[in-house]
Short mmCIF file of C-alpha atoms in Angstrom, two decimals:
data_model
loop_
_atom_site.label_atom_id
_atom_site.label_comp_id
_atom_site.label_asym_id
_atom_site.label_seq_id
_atom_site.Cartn_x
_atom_site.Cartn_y
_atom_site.Cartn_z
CA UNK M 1 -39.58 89.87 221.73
CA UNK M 2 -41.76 92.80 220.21
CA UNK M 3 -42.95 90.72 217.51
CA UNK M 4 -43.50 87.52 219.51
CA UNK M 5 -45.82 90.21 221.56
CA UNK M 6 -47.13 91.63 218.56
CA UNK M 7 -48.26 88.03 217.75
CA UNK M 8 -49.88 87.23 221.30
CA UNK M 9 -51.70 90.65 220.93
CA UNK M 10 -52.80 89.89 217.85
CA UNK M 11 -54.31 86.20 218.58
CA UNK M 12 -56.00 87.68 221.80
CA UNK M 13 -57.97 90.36 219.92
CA UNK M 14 -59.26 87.79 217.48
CA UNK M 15 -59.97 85.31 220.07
CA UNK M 16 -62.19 88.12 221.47
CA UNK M 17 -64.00 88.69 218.05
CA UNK M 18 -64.39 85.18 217.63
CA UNK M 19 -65.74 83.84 220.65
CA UNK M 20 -68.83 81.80 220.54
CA UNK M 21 -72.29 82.97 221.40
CA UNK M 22 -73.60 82.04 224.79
CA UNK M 23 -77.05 83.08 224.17
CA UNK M 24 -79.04 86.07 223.16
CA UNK M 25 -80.96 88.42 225.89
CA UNK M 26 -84.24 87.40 226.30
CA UNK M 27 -86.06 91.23 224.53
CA UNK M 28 -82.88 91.81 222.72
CA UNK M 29 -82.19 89.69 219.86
CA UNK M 30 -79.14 91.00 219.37
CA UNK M 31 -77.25 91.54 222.37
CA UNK M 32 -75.23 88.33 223.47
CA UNK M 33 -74.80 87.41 226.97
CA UNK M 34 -71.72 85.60 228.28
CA UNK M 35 -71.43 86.40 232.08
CA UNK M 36 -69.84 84.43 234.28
CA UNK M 37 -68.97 83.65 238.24
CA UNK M 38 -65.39 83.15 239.49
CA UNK M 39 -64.84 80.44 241.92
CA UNK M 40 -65.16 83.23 245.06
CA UNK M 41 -68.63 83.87 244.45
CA UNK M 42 -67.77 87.48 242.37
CA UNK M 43 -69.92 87.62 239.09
CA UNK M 44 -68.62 89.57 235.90
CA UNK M 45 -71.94 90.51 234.03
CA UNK M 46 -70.92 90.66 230.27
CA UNK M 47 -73.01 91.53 227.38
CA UNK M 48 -71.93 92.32 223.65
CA UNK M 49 -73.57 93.21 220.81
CA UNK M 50 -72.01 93.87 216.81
CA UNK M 51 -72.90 97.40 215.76
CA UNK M 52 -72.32 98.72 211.82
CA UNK M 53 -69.57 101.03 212.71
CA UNK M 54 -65.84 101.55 212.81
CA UNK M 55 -63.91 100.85 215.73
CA UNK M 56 -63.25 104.83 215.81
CA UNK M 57 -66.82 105.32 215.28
CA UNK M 58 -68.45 103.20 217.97
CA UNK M 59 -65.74 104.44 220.40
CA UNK M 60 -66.34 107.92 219.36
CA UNK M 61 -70.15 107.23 220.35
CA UNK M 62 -69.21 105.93 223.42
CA UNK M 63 -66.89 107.82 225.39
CA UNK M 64 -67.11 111.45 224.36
CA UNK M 65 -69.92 113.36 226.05
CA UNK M 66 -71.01 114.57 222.29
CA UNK M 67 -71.47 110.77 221.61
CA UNK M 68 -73.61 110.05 224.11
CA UNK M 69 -75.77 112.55 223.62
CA UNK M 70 -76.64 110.71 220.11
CA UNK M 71 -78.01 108.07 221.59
CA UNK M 72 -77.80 107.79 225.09
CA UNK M 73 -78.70 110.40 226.99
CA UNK M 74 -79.97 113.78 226.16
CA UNK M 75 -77.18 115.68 228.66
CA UNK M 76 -73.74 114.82 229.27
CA UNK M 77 -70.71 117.13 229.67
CA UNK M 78 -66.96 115.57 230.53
CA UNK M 79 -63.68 115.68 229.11
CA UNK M 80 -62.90 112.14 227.61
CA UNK M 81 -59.49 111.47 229.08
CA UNK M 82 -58.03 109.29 232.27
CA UNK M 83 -58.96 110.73 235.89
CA UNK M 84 -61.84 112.63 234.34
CA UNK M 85 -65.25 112.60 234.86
CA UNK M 86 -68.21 112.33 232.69
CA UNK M 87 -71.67 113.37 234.04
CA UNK M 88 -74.95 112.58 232.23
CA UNK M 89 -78.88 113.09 232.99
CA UNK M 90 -81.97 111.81 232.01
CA UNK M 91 -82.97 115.40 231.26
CA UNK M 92 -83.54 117.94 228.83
CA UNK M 93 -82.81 120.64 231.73
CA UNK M 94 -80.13 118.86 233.72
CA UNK M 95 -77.04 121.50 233.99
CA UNK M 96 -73.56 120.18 235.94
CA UNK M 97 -73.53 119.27 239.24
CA UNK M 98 -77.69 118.86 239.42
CA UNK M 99 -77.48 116.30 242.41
CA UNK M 100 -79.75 113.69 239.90
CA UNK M 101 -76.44 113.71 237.04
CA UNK M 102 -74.79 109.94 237.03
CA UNK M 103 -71.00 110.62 237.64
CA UNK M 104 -68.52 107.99 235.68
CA UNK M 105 -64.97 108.52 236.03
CA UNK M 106 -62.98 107.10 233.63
CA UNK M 107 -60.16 104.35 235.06
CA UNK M 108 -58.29 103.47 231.86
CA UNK M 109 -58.32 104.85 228.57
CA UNK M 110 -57.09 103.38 224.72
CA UNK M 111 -58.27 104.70 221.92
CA UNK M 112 -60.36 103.01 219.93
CA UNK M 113 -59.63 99.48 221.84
CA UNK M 114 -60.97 100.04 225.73
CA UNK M 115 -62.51 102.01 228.18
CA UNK M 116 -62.77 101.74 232.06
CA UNK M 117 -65.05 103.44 234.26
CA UNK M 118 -66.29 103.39 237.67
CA UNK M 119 -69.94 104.97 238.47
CA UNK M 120 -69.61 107.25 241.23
CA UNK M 121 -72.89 108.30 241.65
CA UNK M 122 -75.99 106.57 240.31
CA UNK M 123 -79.61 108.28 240.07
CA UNK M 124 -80.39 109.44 243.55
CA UNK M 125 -83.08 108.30 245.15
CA UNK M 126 -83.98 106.08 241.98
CA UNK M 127 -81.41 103.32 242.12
CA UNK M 128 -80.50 100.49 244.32
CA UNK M 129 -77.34 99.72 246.69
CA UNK M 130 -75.63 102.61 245.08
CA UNK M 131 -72.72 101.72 247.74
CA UNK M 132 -72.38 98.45 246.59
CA UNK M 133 -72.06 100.06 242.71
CA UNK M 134 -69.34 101.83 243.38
CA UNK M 135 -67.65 98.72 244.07
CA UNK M 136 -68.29 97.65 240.13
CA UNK M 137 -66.08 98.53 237.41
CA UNK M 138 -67.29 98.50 233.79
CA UNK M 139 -65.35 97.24 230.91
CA UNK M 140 -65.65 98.33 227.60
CA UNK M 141 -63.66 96.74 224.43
CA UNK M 142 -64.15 97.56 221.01
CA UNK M 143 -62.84 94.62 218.56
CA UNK M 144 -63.36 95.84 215.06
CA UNK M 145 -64.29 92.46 212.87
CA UNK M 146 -64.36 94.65 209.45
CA UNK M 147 -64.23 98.06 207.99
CA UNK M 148 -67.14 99.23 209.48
CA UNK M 149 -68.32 96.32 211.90
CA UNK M 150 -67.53 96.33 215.29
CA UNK M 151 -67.96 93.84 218.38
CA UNK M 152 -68.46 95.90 221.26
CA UNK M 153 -68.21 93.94 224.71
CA UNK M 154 -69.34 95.77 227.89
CA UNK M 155 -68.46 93.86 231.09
CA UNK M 156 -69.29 94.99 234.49
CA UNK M 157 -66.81 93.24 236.83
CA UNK M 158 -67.03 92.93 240.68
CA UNK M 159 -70.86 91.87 241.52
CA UNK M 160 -70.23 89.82 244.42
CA UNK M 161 -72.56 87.27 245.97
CA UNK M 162 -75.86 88.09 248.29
CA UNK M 163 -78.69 90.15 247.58
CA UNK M 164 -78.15 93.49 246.92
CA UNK M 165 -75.27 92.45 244.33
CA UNK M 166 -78.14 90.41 243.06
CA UNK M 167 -80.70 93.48 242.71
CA UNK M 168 -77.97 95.82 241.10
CA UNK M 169 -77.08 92.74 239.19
CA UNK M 170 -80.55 92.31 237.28
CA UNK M 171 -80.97 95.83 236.92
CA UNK M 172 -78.02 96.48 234.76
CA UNK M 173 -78.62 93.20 232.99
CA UNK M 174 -81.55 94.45 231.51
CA UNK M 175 -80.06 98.25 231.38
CA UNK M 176 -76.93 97.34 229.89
CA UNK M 177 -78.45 95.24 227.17
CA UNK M 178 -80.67 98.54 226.69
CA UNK M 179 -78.12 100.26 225.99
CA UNK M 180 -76.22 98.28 223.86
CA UNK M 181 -79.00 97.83 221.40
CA UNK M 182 -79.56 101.78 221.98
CA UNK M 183 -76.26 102.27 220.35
CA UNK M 184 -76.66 99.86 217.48
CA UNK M 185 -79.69 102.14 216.86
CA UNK M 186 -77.89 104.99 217.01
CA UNK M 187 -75.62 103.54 213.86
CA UNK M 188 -78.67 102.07 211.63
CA UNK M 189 -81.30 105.05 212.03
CA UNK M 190 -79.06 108.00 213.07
CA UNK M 191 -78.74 109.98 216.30
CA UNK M 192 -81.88 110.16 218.62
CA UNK M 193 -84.33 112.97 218.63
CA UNK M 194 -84.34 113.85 222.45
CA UNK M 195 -86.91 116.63 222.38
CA UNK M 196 -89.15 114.45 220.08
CA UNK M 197 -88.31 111.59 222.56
CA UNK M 198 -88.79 113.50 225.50
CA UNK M 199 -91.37 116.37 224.97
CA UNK M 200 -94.53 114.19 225.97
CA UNK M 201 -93.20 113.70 229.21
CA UNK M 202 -92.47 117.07 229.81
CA UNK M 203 -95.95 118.33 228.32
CA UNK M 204 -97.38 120.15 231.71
CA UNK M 205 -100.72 120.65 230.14
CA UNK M 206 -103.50 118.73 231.78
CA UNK M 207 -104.63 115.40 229.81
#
C-alpha cells in the first residue's frame, strides 16, 4: 500500500510539472495562466511561472519573512510555521501592527512542496471588497522540474461569481502575475535594492 501511494504521489507531482500551457499573461511573458470556473459559478485564479531555483530555494524566498524581503516587499516580520502570521508593508518605515501591514496567516504548511494562506487584512483604505478576500485562500506549490528549476503555481481559490469577486478578481490577476515574475527576478539579478527602489518616493524635497 505505501508504495502503490508512493507511486500515485509520484505521477501527481509530475502531472503538475507537466501540464500544458494555457496561455501567457498578457505584460508577462513568462507567467502562465490556467484559471478556471467550477460548475457553481466559484473561479480558482491560477498563475505559474518557472523560476531558476531549487525547490528549497524558491520556497525559502517565499514563505520566510527574510525571503520576502528580497524581492517582495521591503518589511515583513512572521514566524514561518502553521497558525502563524506573516505581516508585510509597502514601506521602508512600516513597524508591526501599523494598521496599513497586509496580515497572511498561514493554513497549511510542507516544506519545500506547499503553502496555504489566507489574507486577513489587505491594504486599508487602498484595496477592494476586503470582506469578500478573506473568503479566498491562496495556494502555493513548488514542483521542482530539475536541480535548480522550479515550477511554482500560485492559485487563489474561492472567487465566487458577481461583481466584487470580479474587481478583487482582476486585481490579483494582474498582482499575482507581478509577483510571480518579481520572484523570478529576484533569482536571475539578485535580491532587490529597496532603498534604491524606494528613496525617490520618499524624497520630501520640493521638485
Amino acid at each position: 500500500m505505501r508504495n502503490g501511494r508512493s507511486r500515485w504521489m509520484l505521477a501527481l507531482m509530475l502531472l503538475f510539472a507537466t501540464l500544458p500551457a494555457r496561455g501567457a499573461m498578457p505584460g508577462f511573458p513568462d507567467v502562465v495562466d490556467s484559471s478556471f470556473t467550477e460548475a457553481n459559478g466559484d473561479r480558482t485564479l491560477q498563475l505559474a511561472i518557472v523560476v531558476p531555483a531549487s525547490a528549497k530555494d524558491a520556497f525559502a524566498a517565499f514563505a520566510t519573512a527574510e525571503g520576502w524581503k528580497t524581492w517582495a516587499v521591503p518589511f515583513a516580520v512572521g514566524e514561518p510555521r502553521v497558525g502563524a502570521f506573516m505581516e508585510t508593508a509597502y514601506r521602508l518605515d512600516a513597524k508591526p501592527g501599523d494598521r496599513g501591514n497586509i496580515r497572511n496567516q498561514f493554513i497549511a504548511w510542507l516544506p519545500e512542496r506547499l503553502v496555504v494562506f489566507r489574507t486577513q487584512n489587505l491594504r486599508p483604505g487602498r484595496s477592494p471588497n476586503p470582506d469578500l478576500f478573506a473568503k479566498v485562500v491562496s495556494v502555493v506549490e513548488f514542483v521542482p522540474i530539475g536541480p535548480a528549476s522550479t515550477r511554482i503555481v500560485m492559485s487563489g481559490v474561492g472567487y465566487g461569481p458577481g461583481p466584487g469577486f470580479d474587481e478583487l478578481y482582476r486585481m490579483f490577476q494582474g498582482g499575482n502575475a507581478w509577483s510571480l515574475a518579481q520572484l523570478k527576478r529576484r533569482f536571475e539579478t539578485g535580491p532587490v535594492d529597496w532603498k534604491a527602489q524606494l528613496a525617490p518616493k520618499l524624497d520630501p524635497s520640493p521638485k
